[in-house]
Amino acid sequence: MSNAIPDKPALEGLEPKWGEVWEAQGTYRFDRDAALVAGSDAVYAIDTPPPTASGSLHIGHVFSYTHMDLAARFQRMRGQHLFYPMGWDDNGLPTERRVQNYYGVRCEPALPYDPDFTPPFEGGGTSGKPADQVPVSRRNFIELCERLTVEDEKQFEDLWRALGLSVDWTQTYRTIGDEAQRVAQRAFLRNLARGEAYRADAPTLWDITFRTAVAQAELEDKEMPGAYHRVSFHTPDGGTIEIETTRPELIAACVALVAHPDDERYQPYFGTTVRTPLFGVEVPVVAHHLAQQDKGSGIAMVCTFGDVTDVVWWRELDLPTRPILGKDGRILADAPEGIEGDALAVYGELAGTTVFSAKARMVELLRESGDLHGDPRPITHPVKFFEKGDKPLEIVTTRQWYIANGARDEGLRERLLENGRQIAFHPDFMRVRYENWVGGLSGDWLISRQRFFGVPIPVWYRLDENGEQTGDPIVPTEDMLPVDPSSMPAPGFDEAQRGQPGGFIGEVDIMDTWATSSLTPQIAAKWEDDPELFDLVFPYDLRSQGQDIIRTWLFSTVLRAELEHGTVPWKHAGISGFIVDPDRKKMSKSKGNVVTPQGMLDEHGSDAVRYWAASSRLGTDAAFDPQNPKQMKIGRRLAIKVLNAAKFVYSFPVPAGDAVVTDPLDVDMLATLGDVVRQATKAYEEYDHARALELTEQFFWTFCDDYLELVKERAYGSTPGDESDRVDGQASAVTALRRAVDVMLRLLAPVIPFATEEVWSWTHDDSVHRAAWPTVDELGVDAAPSGLLPLVSAALIGIRRAKTDAKASQKTPVAHATLSAPLLLAEAAGDLKAVGRIDTLDIQQGESVEVLAIELAPLPEAP
């Protein structure tokens, strides 16, 4: 039963009102039974980004998730069965950092579990320094992670509901949940069985703060101050070769000097050796094409390891390893091989110090020995950081787990590039970012992390009679998943054999969070646990996401789908742009210029915020000034106008019987609207929601400002003339008005779902969001637009301007008006005379509309 039209329609209160109705009626629920009958072609599945549950959402989330929701609402109205889940990415380092700061704790895995532990803080306010944090067991720490993420996820859900996301809240998952862990571990075990996952000792980018390995996709360069130090290496004949280095503290780790093969200055030295300053270690002089002749002295020191170029040289030139850095970022206590005699005392001065202290001491020692030439030369250069870290990364040799990603497999790389070509990127130019990433991969995907809150890597290791690891890893059967090797015994062993000779140890590393998030299509569709559902929705139709995670989330999802299923994970990828501040700087948590969305929703309303997001095309950055949110104000004005204009239209008496639209102006208005329907539909089909909104909004304001004003006298039945003509004219106007409102509500429903649902409920029993997307046929007009509506709109504007120029009220009667215009305008002369209060109207043939003369009626004399 439709709702009564309120006396004063308002936006306030619509979000909770309709949110409760949608939930109670299951408006957005996935109808699995109906979808099975209709078949997979009738299903539109969305791989929803699971937001990181580690604090608060920001305006960028609202921006991109609204873009996704616009496509979802359009497809639902097109009759598709929407599989639109919501996940929470609640494992990984961001969650751990939030828990550390929120509760004032840090994880110490060696500590025993305390079932009665109470955290020292709750709500933050801690210094964030490890020394000020209370150490807790791994299990206690994970319990705190679980507690806080559940609380954060509830807040996130409340905000998404307030924004009007039309997700199915019965289809939710957590990336730390048992179902997600089972999927992630199953995929890993199958990667392992096929040889795609492997464990290896290798140089690893290492964050010394978080004590964890970092993958290539998680790097960012920061410009940092540094200095070139010109240092002498000694040749056998008593000469020297001078190199320039920013890292003199790593001279003890030097394994070679390298120059370009074409550099004539150093060609005589290739194949010879030199000795390192202070330590006297003999190292070769070698050639490699990556050496830059114009950088520094043209010859470089190769250390194990100072940067990623060192890794390339070490690998391609088959150099030895001489590591001196530990995982804590300090110089190792034991000197590397080759440092002997008096050099051990020099090394001893560095052992245990940080790289910064070691650098300062090395500069002093080199200056004392005469091996440092001149003063260090200050520079600014890019230094690699973990994207969530605040200290430069180091490179240490560790044993880690990897998954093949095409970096070393040309066939896999080409398949991944081909899969990228099969996916329709919106906008299309975003595909280049994917292709550039795939083409620039330099190593396989490092997926192991030395952290605590995440999906355990599901393997154990046998121990021989000496307690050393031996043989291949022990793996569980898939029916055992999920497993935690750190707390569960290996298959065939009992817990008493953990760590004992002849027994086992469990893997304590967890998977990188992207190793789980890369499987969101499989997690949401319950891969292997529910084959019927998986076959119904996979491959999905849409992945919607930000452009900054193309290299991480998008690429890794394509990779996992290729490795496991030999196909793409979705047909379309909608890539949103960035939100930038008034200075065109990207808004991000790390920059400290983000705006939280709840305040905006409270101040402007959800429809207004959605309108702001919908006004930007995919792939386009949007500027946002919280002090002057112009687009949100425009969106709020639109939503209010929808309420008021519809109320006005519905105030006209409904024509009896089967009314027909006959008046030329009404016919042209509907024909023009038909063009809007046609073009807006095409825009939505092409994932151009901004164009669809632009077309619809432009027509809506013409409808309200011009057409509604022009026909209201006829709609009231108050125009002069024959009674039969008046009745027919009124019926035509009211029918056209109601038909147009009905169509425009559905065109605007994806953008402003609350206002359109409110208005729809005044005349319908169902939800506008379950109504059919409008078609041209339902407008009941066969003809193409004649151009009458814009002509009469221009004439009305001219009449109004003439009255304004005469300093007269718009209600002032006009005795006589002469217009130059195409004679087509005469078909709407009656409506124009009525709205302009014109007694006599002459229309002269002309190419454009122009008011030639206007004579205002004399005002009645005051009594």
mmCIF file of C-alpha atoms in Angstrom, residues 403-611:
data_model
loop_
_atom_site.group_PDB
_atom_site.id
_atom_site.type_symbol
_atom_site.label_atom_id
_atom_site.label_comp_id
_atom_site.label_asym_id
_atom_site.label_seq_id
_atom_site.Cartn_x
_atom_site.Cartn_y
_atom_site.Cartn_z
ATOM 1 C CA ILE A 403 54.253 -17.640 -5.345
ATOM 2 C CA ALA A 404 55.212 -17.478 -9.021
ATOM 3 C CA ASN A 405 53.864 -14.303 -10.622
ATOM 4 C CA GLY A 406 55.396 -14.287 -14.101
ATOM 5 C CA ALA A 407 58.572 -12.428 -13.202
ATOM 6 C CA ARG A 408 60.643 -15.524 -14.028
ATOM 7 C CA ASP A 409 58.140 -17.367 -16.231
ATOM 8 C CA GLU A 410 57.628 -15.753 -19.618
ATOM 9 C CA GLY A 411 54.676 -18.006 -20.427
ATOM 10 C CA LEU A 412 52.821 -17.028 -17.249
ATOM 11 C CA ARG A 413 53.669 -13.375 -17.786
ATOM 12 C CA GLU A 414 52.160 -13.469 -21.287
ATOM 13 C CA ARG A 415 49.013 -15.194 -20.004
ATOM 14 C CA LEU A 416 48.608 -12.488 -17.388
ATOM 15 C CA LEU A 417 49.010 -9.781 -20.028
ATOM 16 C CA GLU A 418 46.428 -11.532 -22.213
ATOM 17 C CA ASN A 419 44.039 -11.766 -19.271
ATOM 18 C CA GLY A 420 44.451 -8.036 -18.796
ATOM 19 C CA ARG A 421 43.380 -7.552 -22.398
ATOM 20 C CA GLN A 422 40.283 -9.697 -21.798
ATOM 21 C CA ILE A 423 39.130 -7.487 -18.928
ATOM 22 C CA ALA A 424 37.240 -4.338 -19.884
ATOM 23 C CA PHE A 425 38.906 -1.552 -17.898
ATOM 24 C CA HIS A 426 36.828 1.547 -17.185
ATOM 25 C CA PRO A 427 38.382 3.877 -18.173
ATOM 26 C CA ASP A 428 40.355 1.908 -20.717
ATOM 27 C CA PHE A 429 43.645 3.742 -20.146
ATOM 28 C CA MET A 430 43.910 2.185 -16.679
ATOM 29 C CA ARG A 431 44.872 -1.088 -18.357
ATOM 30 C CA VAL A 432 48.291 0.420 -19.083
ATOM 31 C CA ARG A 433 49.026 0.552 -15.359
ATOM 32 C CA TYR A 434 48.313 -3.141 -15.089
ATOM 33 C CA GLU A 435 50.455 -3.953 -18.124
ATOM 34 C CA ASN A 436 53.328 -1.802 -16.886
ATOM 35 C CA TRP A 437 53.265 -3.564 -13.543
ATOM 36 C CA VAL A 438 53.252 -7.033 -15.098
ATOM 37 C CA GLY A 439 56.030 -6.053 -17.489
ATOM 38 C CA GLY A 440 58.176 -4.565 -14.731
ATOM 39 C CA LEU A 441 58.046 -7.442 -12.240
ATOM 40 C CA SER A 442 61.550 -8.316 -11.054
ATOM 41 C CA GLY A 443 60.867 -11.209 -8.695
ATOM 42 C CA ASP A 444 58.195 -13.681 -7.648
ATOM 43 C CA TRP A 445 55.577 -12.684 -5.096
ATOM 44 C CA LEU A 446 56.854 -12.880 -1.529
ATOM 45 C CA ILE A 447 53.797 -13.893 0.522
ATOM 46 C CA SER A 448 55.194 -14.786 3.965
ATOM 47 C CA ARG A 449 55.116 -12.259 6.787
ATOM 48 C CA GLN A 450 56.763 -12.404 10.172
ATOM 49 C CA ARG A 451 53.675 -11.107 11.921
ATOM 50 C CA PHE A 452 50.872 -12.556 14.018
ATOM 51 C CA PHE A 453 47.310 -11.670 12.977
ATOM 52 C CA GLY A 454 46.742 -13.319 9.631
ATOM 53 C CA VAL A 455 46.150 -16.581 7.819
ATOM 54 C CA PRO A 456 48.777 -19.147 8.895
ATOM 55 C CA ILE A 457 50.913 -20.725 6.196
ATOM 56 C CA PRO A 458 49.652 -24.329 6.466
ATOM 57 C CA VAL A 459 52.871 -26.353 6.673
ATOM 58 C CA TRP A 460 55.050 -28.078 9.252
ATOM 59 C CA TYR A 461 58.668 -29.231 9.020
ATOM 60 C CA ARG A 462 60.190 -32.556 10.082
ATOM 61 C CA LEU A 463 63.137 -32.525 12.441
ATOM 62 C CA ASP A 464 65.932 -35.066 12.145
ATOM 63 C CA GLU A 465 67.690 -36.799 15.052
ATOM 64 C CA ASN A 466 69.697 -33.606 15.624
ATOM 65 C CA GLY A 467 66.616 -31.384 15.716
ATOM 66 C CA GLU A 468 67.378 -29.855 12.286
ATOM 67 C CA GLN A 469 64.771 -29.350 9.572
ATOM 68 C CA THR A 470 64.799 -32.068 6.956
ATOM 69 C CA GLY A 471 62.843 -33.134 3.894
ATOM 70 C CA ASP A 472 59.809 -31.575 2.261
ATOM 71 C CA PRO A 473 57.221 -29.661 4.289
ATOM 72 C CA ILE A 474 54.396 -31.607 5.911
ATOM 73 C CA VAL A 475 51.036 -30.466 4.561
ATOM 74 C CA PRO A 476 47.486 -31.051 5.808
ATOM 75 C CA THR A 477 44.701 -32.594 3.765
ATOM 76 C CA GLU A 478 42.116 -30.109 2.558
ATOM 77 C CA ASP A 479 39.426 -31.516 4.849
ATOM 78 C CA MET A 480 41.550 -30.429 7.845
ATOM 79 C CA LEU A 481 41.502 -26.741 6.883
ATOM 80 C CA PRO A 482 41.833 -24.236 8.357
ATOM 81 C CA VAL A 483 44.898 -25.148 10.398
ATOM 82 C CA ASP A 484 47.334 -23.202 12.573
ATOM 83 C CA PRO A 485 50.695 -25.024 12.588
ATOM 84 C CA SER A 486 51.925 -22.882 15.481
ATOM 85 C CA SER A 487 49.318 -24.398 17.815
ATOM 86 C CA MET A 488 48.253 -27.634 16.107
ATOM 87 C CA PRO A 489 50.461 -30.727 15.756
ATOM 88 C CA ALA A 490 51.527 -31.908 12.326
ATOM 89 C CA PRO A 491 49.545 -34.805 10.820
ATOM 90 C CA GLY A 492 50.936 -38.064 12.213
ATOM 91 C CA PHE A 493 52.506 -36.377 15.258
ATOM 92 C CA ASP A 494 51.309 -35.300 18.671
ATOM 93 C CA GLU A 495 51.959 -32.018 20.455
ATOM 94 C CA ALA A 496 54.619 -33.548 22.707
ATOM 95 C CA GLN A 497 56.851 -34.030 19.639
ATOM 96 C CA ARG A 498 56.913 -30.302 18.785
ATOM 97 C CA GLY A 499 60.482 -29.061 18.694
ATOM 98 C CA GLN A 500 61.919 -32.453 19.625
ATOM 99 C CA PRO A 501 64.508 -34.402 17.596
ATOM 100 C CA GLY A 502 62.617 -36.735 15.287
ATOM 101 C CA GLY A 503 59.513 -34.613 15.733
ATOM 102 C CA PHE A 504 58.338 -31.461 13.988
ATOM 103 C CA ILE A 505 58.050 -27.703 14.171
ATOM 104 C CA GLY A 506 55.183 -25.646 12.801
ATOM 105 C CA GLU A 507 55.485 -22.719 10.435
ATOM 106 C CA VAL A 508 54.982 -19.517 12.427
ATOM 107 C CA ASP A 509 54.821 -17.086 9.495
ATOM 108 C CA ILE A 510 51.489 -15.860 8.197
ATOM 109 C CA MET A 511 50.413 -14.950 4.695
ATOM 110 C CA ASP A 512 50.629 -11.415 3.417
ATOM 111 C CA THR A 513 47.165 -9.844 3.622
ATOM 112 C CA TRP A 514 47.078 -9.572 -0.188
ATOM 113 C CA ALA A 515 47.511 -13.359 -0.374
ATOM 114 C CA THR A 516 44.057 -13.577 1.206
ATOM 115 C CA SER A 517 42.482 -10.505 -0.406
ATOM 116 C CA SER A 518 43.580 -11.769 -3.824
ATOM 117 C CA LEU A 519 41.002 -14.528 -3.332
ATOM 118 C CA THR A 520 37.952 -12.371 -2.534
ATOM 119 C CA PRO A 521 35.989 -13.789 -5.498
ATOM 120 C CA GLN A 522 36.599 -17.307 -4.234
ATOM 121 C CA ILE A 523 35.909 -16.395 -0.588
ATOM 122 C CA ALA A 524 32.614 -14.608 -1.213
ATOM 123 C CA ALA A 525 31.375 -17.345 -3.569
ATOM 124 C CA LYS A 526 32.441 -20.128 -1.161
ATOM 125 C CA TRP A 527 34.771 -21.843 -3.615
ATOM 126 C CA GLU A 528 34.745 -25.642 -3.167
ATOM 127 C CA ASP A 529 32.475 -25.321 -0.095
ATOM 128 C CA ASP A 530 29.436 -24.414 -2.237
ATOM 129 C CA PRO A 531 30.088 -25.397 -5.880
ATOM 130 C CA GLU A 532 26.557 -24.472 -6.967
ATOM 131 C CA LEU A 533 26.981 -20.870 -5.819
ATOM 132 C CA PHE A 534 30.497 -20.605 -7.199
ATOM 133 C CA ASP A 535 29.456 -21.811 -10.654
ATOM 134 C CA LEU A 536 26.561 -19.345 -10.591
ATOM 135 C CA VAL A 537 28.634 -16.210 -9.942
ATOM 136 C CA PHE A 538 32.208 -16.921 -11.118
ATOM 137 C CA PRO A 539 33.749 -15.305 -13.115
ATOM 138 C CA TYR A 540 32.233 -12.141 -11.637
ATOM 139 C CA ASP A 541 31.004 -9.204 -13.658
ATOM 140 C CA LEU A 542 32.651 -6.283 -11.873
ATOM 141 C CA ARG A 543 35.637 -5.431 -9.718
ATOM 142 C CA SER A 544 35.420 -1.845 -8.496
ATOM 143 C CA GLN A 545 38.472 -0.325 -6.819
ATOM 144 C CA GLY A 546 40.916 2.563 -6.552
ATOM 145 C CA GLN A 547 43.737 3.078 -9.023
ATOM 146 C CA ASP A 548 46.432 2.906 -6.343
ATOM 147 C CA ILE A 549 45.915 -0.826 -5.760
ATOM 148 C CA ILE A 550 45.989 -1.997 -9.371
ATOM 149 C CA ARG A 551 49.495 -3.397 -8.757
ATOM 150 C CA THR A 552 48.451 -5.172 -5.564
ATOM 151 C CA TRP A 553 44.831 -6.208 -5.334
ATOM 152 C CA LEU A 554 43.836 -6.207 -9.008
ATOM 153 C CA PHE A 555 47.001 -7.899 -10.252
ATOM 154 C CA SER A 556 47.130 -10.504 -7.501
ATOM 155 C CA THR A 557 43.473 -11.426 -8.043
ATOM 156 C CA VAL A 558 44.083 -11.896 -11.769
ATOM 157 C CA LEU A 559 47.142 -14.003 -10.916
ATOM 158 C CA ARG A 560 45.311 -16.292 -8.492
ATOM 159 C CA ALA A 561 42.396 -16.775 -10.898
ATOM 160 C CA GLU A 562 44.816 -17.698 -13.682
ATOM 161 C CA LEU A 563 46.787 -20.131 -11.534
ATOM 162 C CA GLU A 564 43.719 -21.817 -10.061
ATOM 163 C CA HIS A 565 41.036 -21.550 -12.749
ATOM 164 C CA GLY A 566 42.813 -20.587 -15.958
ATOM 165 C CA THR A 567 40.482 -17.629 -16.472
ATOM 166 C CA VAL A 568 39.930 -13.981 -15.577
ATOM 167 C CA PRO A 569 38.173 -13.317 -12.247
ATOM 168 C CA TRP A 570 35.757 -10.729 -13.674
ATOM 169 C CA LYS A 571 34.662 -9.173 -16.957
ATOM 170 C CA HIS A 572 34.917 -5.491 -15.972
ATOM 171 C CA ALA A 573 37.225 -3.434 -13.754
ATOM 172 C CA GLY A 574 35.884 -0.042 -12.678
ATOM 173 C CA ILE A 575 38.782 2.129 -11.495
ATOM 174 C CA SER A 576 37.996 5.236 -9.458
ATOM 175 C CA GLY A 577 40.254 8.261 -9.340
ATOM 176 C CA PHE A 578 41.752 9.882 -6.268
ATOM 177 C CA ILE A 579 40.195 12.456 -4.001
ATOM 178 C CA VAL A 580 42.438 15.513 -3.909
ATOM 179 C CA ASP A 581 42.354 18.497 -1.614
ATOM 180 C CA PRO A 582 41.940 22.084 -2.886
ATOM 181 C CA ASP A 583 45.704 22.133 -3.596
ATOM 182 C CA ARG A 584 45.275 19.045 -5.845
ATOM 183 C CA LYS A 585 47.158 16.828 -3.374
ATOM 184 C CA LYS A 586 45.896 13.298 -2.954
ATOM 185 C CA MET A 587 43.921 12.793 0.237
ATOM 186 C CA SER A 588 45.271 9.917 2.293
ATOM 187 C CA LYS A 589 45.647 8.890 5.912
ATOM 188 C CA SER A 590 49.424 9.096 5.640
ATOM 189 C CA LYS A 591 49.262 12.716 4.462
ATOM 190 C CA GLY A 592 46.919 13.679 7.292
ATOM 191 C CA ASN A 593 44.474 15.507 5.006
ATOM 192 C CA VAL A 594 41.635 13.003 4.921
ATOM 193 C CA VAL A 595 38.047 13.870 5.737
ATOM 194 C CA THR A 596 35.922 11.332 7.570
ATOM 195 C CA PRO A 597 32.558 10.830 5.881
ATOM 196 C CA GLN A 598 30.177 10.594 8.829
ATOM 197 C CA GLY A 599 30.152 14.339 9.388
ATOM 198 C CA MET A 600 29.391 14.954 5.712
ATOM 199 C CA LEU A 601 26.531 12.469 5.746
ATOM 200 C CA ASP A 602 25.100 14.112 8.847
ATOM 201 C CA GLU A 603 25.411 17.627 7.456
ATOM 202 C CA HIS A 604 24.400 17.179 3.823
ATOM 203 C CA GLY A 605 22.522 13.882 3.734
ATOM 204 C CA SER A 606 23.428 10.663 1.975
ATOM 205 C CA ASP A 607 21.826 11.542 -1.348
ATOM 206 C CA ALA A 608 23.895 14.731 -1.527
ATOM 207 C CA VAL A 609 27.130 12.869 -0.807
ATOM 208 C CA ARG A 610 26.284 10.200 -3.377
ATOM 209 C CA TYR A 611 25.523 12.910 -5.940
#
